[in-house]
Coordinates of C-alpha atoms in Angstrom, one line a residue:
X1 CA 289.9 279.7 -43.1
X2 CA 292.0 282.7 -43.8
X3 CA 294.7 281.4 -41.5
X4 CA 294.9 278.2 -43.5
X5 CA 295.2 280.1 -46.7
X6 CA 297.9 282.4 -45.4
X7 CA 299.9 279.4 -44.1
X8 CA 299.7 277.5 -47.4
X9 CA 300.5 280.7 -49.3
X10 CA 303.8 280.9 -47.4
X11 CA 304.6 277.3 -47.4
X12 CA 303.7 276.6 -51.0
X13 CA 305.1 279.7 -52.7
X14 CA 307.3 277.5 -54.8
X15 CA 304.3 275.3 -55.8
X16 CA 302.4 278.4 -56.9
X17 CA 305.3 279.7 -59.0
X18 CA 305.8 276.3 -60.6
X19 CA 302.2 275.7 -61.5
X20 CA 301.0 279.3 -62.1
X21 CA 303.9 280.6 -64.2
X22 CA 301.4 281.8 -66.8
X23 CA 299.6 284.2 -64.5
X24 CA 302.0 287.1 -64.7
X25 CA 302.1 286.7 -68.5
X26 CA 298.3 286.7 -68.8
X27 CA 298.1 289.8 -66.6
X28 CA 300.6 291.7 -68.7
X29 CA 298.6 290.7 -71.8
X30 CA 295.5 292.2 -70.2
X31 CA 293.7 288.8 -70.1
X32 CA 293.2 288.9 -66.3
X33 CA 292.4 291.8 -63.9
X34 CA 294.2 292.1 -60.6
X35 CA 291.0 291.0 -58.6
X36 CA 290.3 288.0 -60.9
X37 CA 294.0 287.0 -60.6
X38 CA 293.7 286.9 -56.8
X39 CA 290.5 284.9 -57.0
X40 CA 292.1 282.3 -59.3
X41 CA 295.2 282.1 -57.0
X42 CA 293.0 281.5 -53.9
X43 CA 290.9 278.9 -55.7
X44 CA 294.1 277.0 -56.5
X45 CA 295.3 277.2 -53.0
X46 CA 291.9 276.0 -51.6
X47 CA 291.9 273.0 -53.9
X48 CA 295.4 272.1 -52.8
X49 CA 294.5 272.4 -49.2
X50 CA 291.4 270.1 -49.6
X51 CA 293.5 267.5 -51.5
X52 CA 296.2 267.4 -48.8
X53 CA 293.6 267.0 -46.0
X54 CA 292.0 264.0 -47.8
X55 CA 295.4 262.4 -48.2
X56 CA 296.3 262.9 -44.5
X57 CA 292.9 261.4 -43.5
X58 CA 293.4 258.3 -45.7
X59 CA 296.9 257.8 -44.2
X60 CA 295.5 258.0 -40.6
X61 CA 292.8 255.5 -41.4
X62 CA 295.3 253.2 -43.0
X63 CA 297.6 253.4 -40.0
X64 CA 294.7 252.6 -37.6
X65 CA 293.5 249.8 -39.8
X66 CA 297.0 248.2 -40.0
X67 CA 297.3 248.5 -36.2
X68 CA 294.0 246.7 -35.6
X69 CA 294.9 244.0 -38.1
X70 CA 298.2 243.5 -36.3
X71 CA 296.5 243.3 -32.9
X72 CA 293.9 240.9 -34.2
X73 CA 296.6 238.7 -35.7
X74 CA 298.4 238.5 -32.3
X75 CA 295.1 237.7 -30.5
X76 CA 294.1 235.0 -33.1
X77 CA 297.6 233.5 -33.0
X78 CA 297.3 233.1 -29.2
X79 CA 293.8 231.7 -29.4
X80 CA 294.6 229.2 -32.1
X81 CA 296.5 227.1 -29.7
X82 CA 294.2 227.7 -26.7
X83 CA 290.7 227.5 -28.0
X84 CA 288.9 224.3 -26.7
X85 CA 287.8 222.0 -29.5
X86 CA 286.1 219.4 -27.3
X87 CA 284.6 219.0 -23.8
X88 CA 281.5 220.2 -22.0
X89 CA 280.0 223.7 -22.2
X90 CA 280.6 225.6 -19.0
X91 CA 278.6 228.6 -17.7
X92 CA 280.7 231.5 -16.5
X93 CA 278.8 234.1 -14.3
X94 CA 279.6 237.7 -14.3
X95 CA 280.5 239.6 -11.2
X96 CA 277.5 240.2 -8.9
X97 CA 275.7 243.4 -9.3
X98 CA 273.0 243.6 -6.6
X99 CA 269.9 245.4 -7.9
X100 CA 271.8 247.6 -10.3
X101 CA 274.4 248.6 -7.7
X102 CA 278.2 248.5 -7.9
X103 CA 280.0 245.3 -9.2
X104 CA 281.1 243.1 -6.4
X105 CA 284.0 240.8 -7.4
X106 CA 286.0 239.8 -4.3
X107 CA 289.5 238.4 -4.9
X108 CA 291.1 235.5 -3.1
X109 CA 294.5 235.3 -1.5
X110 CA 297.6 236.1 -3.6
X111 CA 300.3 233.4 -3.5
X112 CA 303.3 234.6 -1.5
X113 CA 301.4 237.5 0.1
X114 CA 303.0 239.0 3.3
X115 CA 300.9 239.0 6.5
X116 CA 299.9 242.6 6.0
X117 CA 299.0 242.0 2.4
X118 CA 296.9 239.0 3.4
X119 CA 295.0 240.9 6.1
X120 CA 294.4 243.8 3.6
X121 CA 293.1 241.4 1.0
X122 CA 290.8 239.8 3.6
X123 CA 289.4 243.2 4.7
X124 CA 288.6 244.0 1.0
X125 CA 287.0 240.6 0.3
X126 CA 285.0 240.5 3.5
X127 CA 283.6 244.0 3.0
X128 CA 281.8 242.8 -0.1
X129 CA 281.3 239.2 1.1
X130 CA 277.5 239.4 0.9
X131 CA 277.9 238.8 -2.8
X132 CA 279.1 235.2 -2.4
X133 CA 278.1 234.4 1.2
X134 CA 281.7 235.2 2.3
X135 CA 283.1 232.2 0.4
X136 CA 286.1 234.1 -0.9
X137 CA 286.7 235.9 2.4
X138 CA 287.0 232.6 4.2
X139 CA 289.8 231.6 1.9
X140 CA 292.0 234.0 3.8
X141 CA 291.3 232.1 7.1
X142 CA 292.4 228.7 8.5
X143 CA 289.7 226.1 8.3
X144 CA 289.1 226.4 12.0
X145 CA 288.8 230.2 11.9
X146 CA 286.6 230.0 8.8
X147 CA 284.2 227.7 10.7
X148 CA 284.1 230.0 13.8
X149 CA 283.9 233.4 12.1
X150 CA 280.5 235.2 12.1
X151 CA 280.8 238.0 9.6
X152 CA 277.2 239.4 10.0
X153 CA 277.3 239.8 13.8
X154 CA 278.3 243.4 13.3
X155 CA 279.1 245.7 10.4
X156 CA 281.5 248.5 11.4
X157 CA 281.5 251.7 9.4
X158 CA 284.3 254.3 9.2
X159 CA 284.5 257.7 7.4
X160 CA 285.6 257.7 3.7
X161 CA 288.2 260.4 4.7
X162 CA 290.2 257.9 6.9
X163 CA 292.6 255.1 5.9
X164 CA 293.3 252.0 7.9
X165 CA 296.5 251.9 9.9
X166 CA 298.4 248.6 10.3
X167 CA 300.6 248.0 13.3
X168 CA 302.1 244.9 15.0
X169 CA 301.3 243.9 18.5
X170 CA 303.8 242.5 21.1
X171 CA 302.5 239.0 20.3
X172 CA 303.1 239.4 16.6
X173 CA 299.5 239.9 15.6
X174 CA 298.5 242.6 13.1
X175 CA 296.3 245.4 14.5
X176 CA 294.2 247.4 12.1
X177 CA 292.8 250.7 13.3
X178 CA 290.5 253.4 11.8
X179 CA 288.2 256.0 13.2
X180 CA 284.6 254.8 13.8
X181 CA 281.4 256.3 12.3
X182 CA 278.8 253.8 13.4
X183 CA 277.9 250.1 13.5
X184 CA 275.1 247.8 12.5
X185 CA 274.2 244.8 14.6
X186 CA 273.0 241.4 13.4
X187 CA 269.4 242.7 13.4
X188 CA 270.1 245.7 11.2
X189 CA 270.1 248.3 13.9
X190 CA 272.5 251.2 13.4
X191 CA 274.2 252.9 16.3
X192 CA 276.3 256.1 15.7
X193 CA 279.8 256.3 17.4
X194 CA 281.2 259.1 19.5
X195 CA 283.6 261.4 17.7
X196 CA 286.8 259.8 19.3
X197 CA 285.8 256.2 18.8
X198 CA 288.2 253.8 17.1
X199 CA 287.6 250.5 15.2
X200 CA 290.4 248.3 16.3
X201 CA 290.8 244.6 15.1
X202 CA 293.6 242.2 15.7
X203 CA 294.5 239.3 13.4
X204 CA 296.8 236.4 14.4
X205 CA 298.3 234.6 11.4
X206 CA 300.0 231.2 10.9
X207 CA 301.4 229.4 7.8
X208 CA 299.5 226.6 6.3
X209 CA 301.0 223.4 4.9
X210 CA 301.9 225.2 1.6
X211 CA 303.8 227.8 3.5
X212 CA 301.2 230.5 2.9
X213 CA 300.0 232.9 5.6
X214 CA 296.4 232.5 6.8
X215 CA 294.4 234.2 9.6
X216 CA 293.9 231.9 12.6
X217 CA 292.3 234.3 15.1
X218 CA 290.1 237.3 14.3
X219 CA 287.1 239.2 15.6
X220 CA 283.6 238.5 14.3
X221 CA 282.0 241.1 11.9
X222 CA 283.3 243.1 9.0
X223 CA 284.4 246.7 8.4
X224 CA 283.8 249.1 5.4
X225 CA 284.0 252.8 4.5
X226 CA 280.7 254.8 4.6
X227 CA 280.4 255.1 0.8
X228 CA 280.6 251.3 0.3
X229 CA 278.2 250.8 3.2
X230 CA 275.5 253.1 1.7
X231 CA 276.0 251.3 -1.7
X232 CA 275.6 247.8 -0.3
X233 CA 273.0 248.3 2.4
X234 CA 269.5 249.7 2.2
X235 CA 267.9 251.6 5.1
X236 CA 264.2 251.0 5.6
X237 CA 261.7 251.3 8.5
X238 CA 259.8 248.4 10.1
X239 CA 256.4 249.8 10.9
X240 CA 254.7 248.8 14.2
X241 CA 251.4 250.0 15.8
X242 CA 250.6 252.5 18.6
X243 CA 248.7 250.8 21.5
X244 CA 245.4 252.2 20.2
X245 CA 246.1 251.2 16.5
X246 CA 245.6 254.7 15.2
X247 CA 249.2 255.4 14.0
X248 CA 252.3 253.6 12.8
X249 CA 255.7 253.8 14.5
X250 CA 258.9 253.2 12.5
X251 CA 261.9 251.2 13.6
X252 CA 264.7 251.9 11.1
X253 CA 266.9 249.0 10.0
X254 CA 269.8 248.5 7.5
X255 CA 269.9 245.3 5.5
X256 CA 272.1 244.0 2.6
X257 CA 270.7 245.3 -0.7
X258 CA 270.2 241.9 -2.3
X259 CA 268.4 240.5 0.8
X260 CA 266.3 243.5 1.8
X261 CA 262.8 242.3 1.0
X262 CA 263.1 239.0 2.9
X263 CA 265.1 240.6 5.7
X264 CA 262.4 243.3 6.2
X265 CA 259.7 240.6 6.4
X266 CA 261.6 238.5 8.9
X267 CA 262.6 241.6 10.9
X268 CA 258.9 242.7 11.1
X269 CA 257.9 239.2 12.3
X270 CA 260.7 239.2 15.0
X271 CA 259.3 242.5 16.4
X272 CA 260.6 246.0 17.4
X273 CA 263.9 246.9 18.9
X274 CA 264.2 246.4 22.7
X275 CA 264.2 250.2 23.5
X276 CA 261.0 250.7 21.5
X277 CA 259.0 247.6 22.3
X278 CA 257.4 248.8 25.5
X279 CA 255.5 251.5 23.7
X280 CA 254.4 249.7 20.5
X281 CA 252.9 246.4 19.4
X282 CA 252.6 244.3 16.3
X283 CA 249.4 242.7 15.0
X284 CA 251.5 239.7 13.8
X285 CA 250.9 236.8 16.3
X286 CA 253.8 235.9 18.5
X287 CA 253.7 232.3 17.4
X288 CA 254.7 233.2 13.8
X289 CA 258.3 232.1 13.5
X290 CA 260.4 234.3 11.3
X291 CA 262.5 231.3 10.1
X292 CA 259.3 229.7 8.7
X293 CA 258.0 232.7 6.8
X294 CA 258.5 232.3 3.0
X295 CA 258.7 235.4 0.8
X296 CA 258.6 235.5 -3.0
X297 CA 258.6 238.6 -5.2
X298 CA 257.2 238.7 -8.7
X299 CA 256.0 241.7 -10.7
X300 CA 256.6 244.1 -7.8
X301 CA 254.3 242.0 -5.6
X302 CA 255.6 240.4 -2.4
X303 CA 253.8 237.2 -1.5
X304 CA 254.2 236.3 2.2
X305 CA 253.4 232.8 3.3
X306 CA 252.4 232.8 7.0
X307 CA 251.5 230.1 9.5
X308 CA 248.0 228.8 9.9
X309 CA 247.5 230.9 13.1
X310 CA 247.1 234.0 10.9
X311 CA 244.3 232.3 8.9
X312 CA 242.2 232.0 12.0
X313 CA 242.4 235.7 12.8
X314 CA 239.5 238.1 12.0
X315 CA 239.6 240.1 8.9
X316 CA 240.2 243.3 10.9
X317 CA 243.2 241.7 12.6
X318 CA 244.6 240.6 9.2
X319 CA 244.1 244.1 7.9
X320 CA 246.4 245.4 10.5
X321 CA 249.0 242.8 9.6
X322 CA 248.7 243.6 5.9
X323 CA 249.1 247.3 6.7
X324 CA 252.3 246.7 8.6
X325 CA 253.8 244.6 5.8
X326 CA 252.5 247.0 3.0
X327 CA 253.9 250.1 4.6
X328 CA 257.2 248.4 5.5
X329 CA 257.9 246.9 2.0
X330 CA 256.6 249.7 -0.2
X331 CA 258.9 252.2 1.6
X332 CA 261.8 250.6 -0.2
X333 CA 260.4 251.2 -3.6
X334 CA 261.1 247.6 -4.5
X335 CA 257.5 246.4 -3.8
X336 CA 254.2 247.9 -4.8
X337 CA 251.7 245.3 -3.6
X338 CA 251.6 242.8 -0.8
X339 CA 249.7 239.5 -0.7
X340 CA 249.3 237.4 2.4
X341 CA 248.9 233.7 2.0
X342 CA 248.6 230.7 4.3
X343 CA 248.7 227.1 3.1
X344 CA 249.1 228.5 -0.4
X345 CA 245.8 230.3 -0.3
X346 CA 245.3 234.1 -0.3
X347 CA 244.1 235.6 3.0
X348 CA 241.2 238.1 2.9
X349 CA 242.3 241.4 4.5
X350 CA 239.4 243.7 3.6
X351 CA 240.2 247.4 3.0
X352 CA 243.7 248.4 3.6
X353 CA 244.1 250.8 6.6
X354 CA 245.6 254.3 5.9
X355 CA 247.3 254.9 9.2
X356 CA 249.6 257.9 9.5
X357 CA 253.2 257.7 10.7
X358 CA 253.6 261.5 11.1
X359 CA 250.2 262.8 12.0
X360 CA 249.1 266.5 12.5
X361 CA 251.4 267.7 9.7
X362 CA 249.2 270.7 8.8
X363 CA 248.9 273.3 11.5
X364 CA 249.3 277.1 11.9
X365 CA 252.5 278.5 13.4
X366 CA 252.3 280.4 16.7
X367 CA 254.9 282.8 18.2
X368 CA 255.3 285.6 20.7
X369 CA 254.7 289.0 19.3
X370 CA 255.7 291.7 21.7
X371 CA 255.2 289.3 24.6
X372 CA 251.8 287.9 23.6
X373 CA 250.9 284.6 21.8
X374 CA 249.9 285.2 18.2
X375 CA 249.1 283.1 15.2
X376 CA 251.2 284.2 12.2
X377 CA 249.0 284.7 9.1
X378 CA 250.8 286.0 5.9
X379 CA 253.6 287.2 8.1
X380 CA 251.3 289.3 10.3
X381 CA 250.5 288.5 13.9
X382 CA 246.9 287.6 14.8
X383 CA 246.9 287.9 18.6
X384 CA 245.4 284.9 20.5
X385 CA 245.2 286.9 23.7
X386 CA 245.4 290.6 24.5
X387 CA 245.8 290.3 28.2
X388 CA 248.3 292.8 29.6
X389 CA 248.7 290.6 32.7
X390 CA 249.9 287.8 30.4
X391 CA 252.4 290.1 28.7
X392 CA 253.8 291.0 32.2
X393 CA 254.5 287.3 32.9
X394 CA 257.5 287.4 30.5
X395 CA 256.5 284.3 28.5
X396 CA 259.0 282.1 26.8
X397 CA 259.3 278.6 25.3
X398 CA 255.8 278.2 23.8
X399 CA 254.4 274.7 23.2
X400 CA 251.2 274.3 21.2
X401 CA 248.7 271.4 21.7
X402 CA 247.5 269.3 18.8
X403 CA 244.3 270.6 17.1
X404 CA 243.1 272.0 13.8
X405 CA 242.7 275.4 15.5
X406 CA 245.1 276.9 18.0
X407 CA 243.1 276.6 21.2
X408 CA 245.6 275.5 23.9
X409 CA 249.2 276.1 24.6
X410 CA 251.8 276.1 27.4
X411 CA 254.7 278.4 28.1
X412 CA 257.3 279.1 30.8
X413 CA 257.0 282.4 32.6
X414 CA 258.7 284.5 35.3
X415 CA 262.2 283.7 34.2
X416 CA 261.4 280.0 33.6
X417 CA 260.2 279.4 37.1
X418 CA 256.5 278.7 36.3
X419 CA 254.7 276.6 33.7
X420 CA 251.5 278.2 32.5
X421 CA 248.5 276.6 30.6
X422 CA 247.1 279.0 28.0
X423 CA 243.4 278.4 27.1
X424 CA 242.7 280.7 24.2
X425 CA 239.1 279.6 23.7
X426 CA 238.2 280.6 27.2
X427 CA 240.8 283.4 27.5
X428 CA 242.1 281.7 30.6
X429 CA 245.6 281.3 32.1
X430 CA 246.4 278.6 34.7
X431 CA 249.6 278.0 36.5
X432 CA 250.4 274.3 36.2
X433 CA 253.5 274.1 38.4
X434 CA 256.4 276.2 39.7
X435 CA 260.1 275.4 40.4
X436 CA 263.6 276.7 40.5
X437 CA 264.1 276.4 36.7
X438 CA 261.8 274.4 34.5
X439 CA 262.4 272.4 31.4
X440 CA 260.9 273.9 28.2
X441 CA 257.5 272.2 27.8
X442 CA 256.5 269.7 25.0
X443 CA 252.9 268.6 24.2
X444 CA 252.0 265.1 23.1
X445 CA 249.0 264.1 21.0
X446 CA 247.2 262.8 24.1
X447 CA 246.9 266.3 25.6
X448 CA 249.7 265.8 28.1
X449 CA 252.3 268.6 28.4
X450 CA 255.7 267.5 29.7
X451 CA 258.2 269.4 31.8
X452 CA 260.0 269.2 35.2
X453 CA 262.9 270.6 37.0
X454 CA 265.9 271.2 34.8
X455 CA 268.3 270.2 37.6
X456 CA 267.0 266.7 37.6
X457 CA 266.9 263.9 40.1
X458 CA 265.6 261.7 37.3
X459 CA 262.0 262.8 37.2
X460 CA 259.8 264.2 34.4
X461 CA 256.3 265.3 34.9
X462 CA 253.3 265.2 32.5
X463 CA 250.2 267.3 33.0
X464 CA 246.9 266.7 31.3
X465 CA 245.5 270.1 30.2
X466 CA 241.9 268.6 29.8
X467 CA 241.6 266.8 33.2
X468 CA 244.2 268.5 35.3
X469 CA 245.8 265.1 36.1
X470 CA 249.5 264.9 36.7
X471 CA 251.9 262.0 36.3
X472 CA 255.5 261.8 37.6
X473 CA 257.8 259.3 35.9
X474 CA 261.4 258.4 36.8
X475 CA 264.3 257.8 34.4
X476 CA 267.6 256.8 35.8
X477 CA 269.5 258.0 32.7
X478 CA 268.9 261.7 33.6
X479 CA 269.3 261.5 37.3
X480 CA 272.0 263.9 38.6
X481 CA 272.0 265.8 35.3
X482 CA 270.7 269.1 33.9
X483 CA 268.0 268.6 31.3
X484 CA 268.0 271.2 28.5
X485 CA 265.3 270.0 26.2
X486 CA 262.5 267.5 25.6
X487 CA 260.5 266.8 22.5
X488 CA 257.7 264.2 22.1
X489 CA 257.1 262.6 18.7
X490 CA 253.9 263.3 16.8
X491 CA 252.3 259.9 17.6
X492 CA 253.3 260.1 21.3
X493 CA 255.4 257.0 21.7
X494 CA 258.9 258.5 21.8
X495 CA 260.6 261.4 23.5
X496 CA 264.0 263.0 22.8
X497 CA 265.8 264.3 25.9
X498 CA 268.9 266.5 25.7
X499 CA 270.9 266.8 29.0
X500 CA 274.2 267.6 30.5
X501 CA 276.0 265.1 32.7
X502 CA 279.6 265.0 33.9
X503 CA 280.6 267.8 31.6
X504 CA 279.2 266.2 28.5
X505 CA 276.2 267.2 26.4
X506 CA 274.1 264.1 25.6
X507 CA 271.0 263.2 23.8
X508 CA 268.8 260.1 24.1
X509 CA 265.4 258.8 22.9
X510 CA 263.1 256.9 25.2
X511 CA 259.8 255.0 24.6
X512 CA 256.8 256.3 26.5
X513 CA 254.7 253.5 27.9
X514 CA 250.9 254.2 28.2
X515 CA 247.8 252.5 29.5
X516 CA 244.7 251.8 27.4
X517 CA 243.5 255.4 28.1
X518 CA 246.8 257.0 26.9
X519 CA 248.0 257.9 30.4
X520 CA 251.8 257.7 30.6
X521 CA 253.0 255.0 33.0
X522 CA 256.7 254.5 32.4
X523 CA 259.7 255.1 30.2
X524 CA 261.6 252.4 28.3
X525 CA 265.4 252.1 28.3
X526 CA 267.2 255.0 26.7
X527 CA 268.9 254.9 23.3
X528 CA 271.8 257.3 22.8
X529 CA 271.6 259.3 19.6
X530 CA 273.6 261.9 17.6
X531 CA 276.7 261.1 19.6
X532 CA 278.9 263.1 17.2
X533 CA 277.2 266.4 18.0
X534 CA 277.7 268.7 21.1
X535 CA 276.1 271.7 22.8
X536 CA 272.6 271.0 21.4
X537 CA 270.5 274.2 22.0
X538 CA 267.2 273.2 20.3
X539 CA 265.5 270.1 18.8
X540 CA 262.2 269.3 16.9
X541 CA 260.8 266.3 15.0
X542 CA 260.5 266.9 11.3
X543 CA 259.2 263.4 10.3
X544 CA 258.5 260.0 11.9
X545 CA 262.2 259.3 12.0
X546 CA 264.1 262.5 11.5
X547 CA 264.6 265.5 13.8
X548 CA 266.3 268.9 13.4
X549 CA 268.9 270.2 15.9
X550 CA 270.8 273.4 16.4
X551 CA 274.2 272.1 17.6
X552 CA 277.9 272.1 17.2
X553 CA 279.3 269.4 14.9
X554 CA 282.7 267.7 15.1
X555 CA 285.5 270.2 15.1
X556 CA 283.0 273.1 14.7
X557 CA 283.1 276.2 16.9
X558 CA 279.8 277.7 15.7
X559 CA 276.3 276.2 16.0
X560 CA 274.7 274.9 12.8
X561 CA 271.6 273.0 11.7
X562 CA 271.8 269.2 11.7
X563 CA 269.4 266.5 10.7
X564 CA 269.4 263.5 13.0
X565 CA 267.7 260.2 12.2
X566 CA 266.7 257.5 14.7
X567 CA 268.8 254.5 13.6
X568 CA 270.9 256.4 11.1
X569 CA 273.8 259.0 11.0
X570 CA 273.3 262.7 11.3
X571 CA 274.0 265.2 8.5
X572 CA 274.7 269.0 8.3
X573 CA 272.3 271.3 6.5
X574 CA 273.4 274.8 5.2
X575 CA 271.3 277.3 7.1
X576 CA 271.0 281.0 7.9
X577 CA 273.6 282.5 10.2
X578 CA 272.8 283.3 13.8
X579 CA 269.9 280.8 14.3
X580 CA 268.9 280.6 18.0
X581 CA 265.6 278.6 17.9
X582 CA 263.8 276.2 15.7
X583 CA 260.4 274.5 15.3
X584 CA 259.1 272.0 12.7
X585 CA 256.0 270.3 11.5
X586 CA 254.2 272.5 8.9
X587 CA 254.9 269.6 6.5
X588 CA 257.2 266.6 6.3
X589 CA 260.9 267.7 6.6
X590 CA 259.9 271.4 6.9
X591 CA 261.9 273.5 9.4
X592 CA 261.4 277.0 10.7
X593 CA 264.4 278.9 12.2
X594 CA 264.5 282.0 14.3
X595 CA 267.6 284.2 14.2
X596 CA 268.8 286.6 16.9
X597 CA 267.0 289.6 15.2
X598 CA 263.6 287.9 15.5
X599 CA 263.4 287.0 11.8
X600 CA 261.8 283.6 10.9
X601 CA 263.0 281.5 7.9
X602 CA 261.3 278.4 6.6
X603 CA 263.2 275.5 5.0
X604 CA 261.1 273.5 2.6
X605 CA 262.2 271.4 -0.4
X606 CA 265.8 272.4 0.0
X607 CA 265.2 276.2 -0.1
X608 CA 265.2 278.8 2.6
X609 CA 262.8 281.7 2.5
X610 CA 262.1 284.6 4.8
X611 CA 258.8 283.8 6.6
X612 CA 258.1 286.7 9.1
X613 CA 259.9 289.3 11.2
X614 CA 259.6 290.6 14.8
X615 CA 258.8 287.3 16.7
X616 CA 260.1 285.1 19.5
X617 CA 259.7 281.5 20.5
X618 CA 258.1 280.1 17.3
X619 CA 256.0 276.9 17.9
X620 CA 254.1 274.3 16.0
X621 CA 252.2 271.5 17.7
X622 CA 254.4 269.4 19.9

């Protein structure tokens, strides 16, 4: 305030002298003291300042008001000649906003557009074409091309950081190229692309009868950047059953957001992906046709009308079907209840089954403490064996069996040339097999421990620690390769294999086929995963779909922590420096890292904390 007073004192000195001429006279006459004179002067200045501020405010309001009046007059003058005074009432719909997402408002061809401008407009319109069933996108095509084009055969996804490049081919076609991130097929299955993959599409154009360019020849499918893809598509798992019906197995899919509920129902009826199908099954009868299934959603309840064959099933069989639909649809957050109907009548399903998808998620952690297996309790080792002969074996790569208490484990010994079975309850050590260099073991939930020769001829071996039985299975994918790691999922239907072949580090997941007793009998076809990562040094499942890896990312020299997802892209997680091993499974999405100094860190709910020190080869069941 003092600044304002000083400024006005300087600027309005003449005003003060004109209006306060009596002040010096009064002072000389002794009527006013020096302090009271100053107060009176400041009071006058303050009143002047307030009055001027009100005047400026009124002028500003008047200027804005006059501008608004002028603008309104222009608008009204334009409307007076164009407002309809007769005719029918028409409904104009707003741009589509799928489930609260971004506004989709594709634009049609611009008159006089060049070939490159037309192709660019088509790519923009087709990327959001789900909003209008690709009606606008087809306007960029000739009638013949519009009839042939299948936009949903494949959705190609590219990184946000890359821009499309336009070039001309020798035949005059326009080629559009951009780096590939992944692709989704017609059934919603996502496949990641290798780092150097390119999306390349060619468009042949011709003029129509009006002289405008239109696309006459093009590839099926559409392309879009990753950010748009994650906005327009929803990822959700389809849940199928293990052969013994004791657990659920997910099959991740990506569907357009505005069609996700009906797409999930139809996807579940169609069945699992080919790579997974040998190891799982569905309670939904095979004669149920996905095209005939009717889905309606009201008040967060999905009502699914099925064929009469479902009505003839037992209540226990219908309970399995309802469990599959319930877990699949509620995972999206769009549905809270499921009702099965047939012929318009509700089907009794009894009590809903609470089947796990990631079982055995609560177990103690085990590690090597000074060469001996120990359970870690409050950061301290509780030795599971004190055998000096065991210490002399040079144990490494612990794998723990599934149980509430740590009773059985397996480990490599003697410089990874022998596989040992460790029975802590009986304090007994048994050599399972020996070889030149063995694969680090992995337990499954059926008491089979998996290993084999690292320098592979395509064979993996499973040993049952309860019965002593052994099963040898062949997988062509890993023949003539060096297998680094294997990791069996919690429910026992899938295995991740990391291997080196022809100078490349690869990772695949395969289905494990079992008989009615749980004995492994075969592998399914491999599915390549995390193709953008390299030099993978450790892997562990952290949920029914996700797994953690220590690996090098694209253009990365150092190893880091990454989260992979079956049927989805991988992502980098900020972690501790110098991590050399990992394990997981103390809870969903929990990870434990071991650094080169023997310190264990736990990652839970987005936070790292020091867990324990002085250990090697940490292991949780699996």
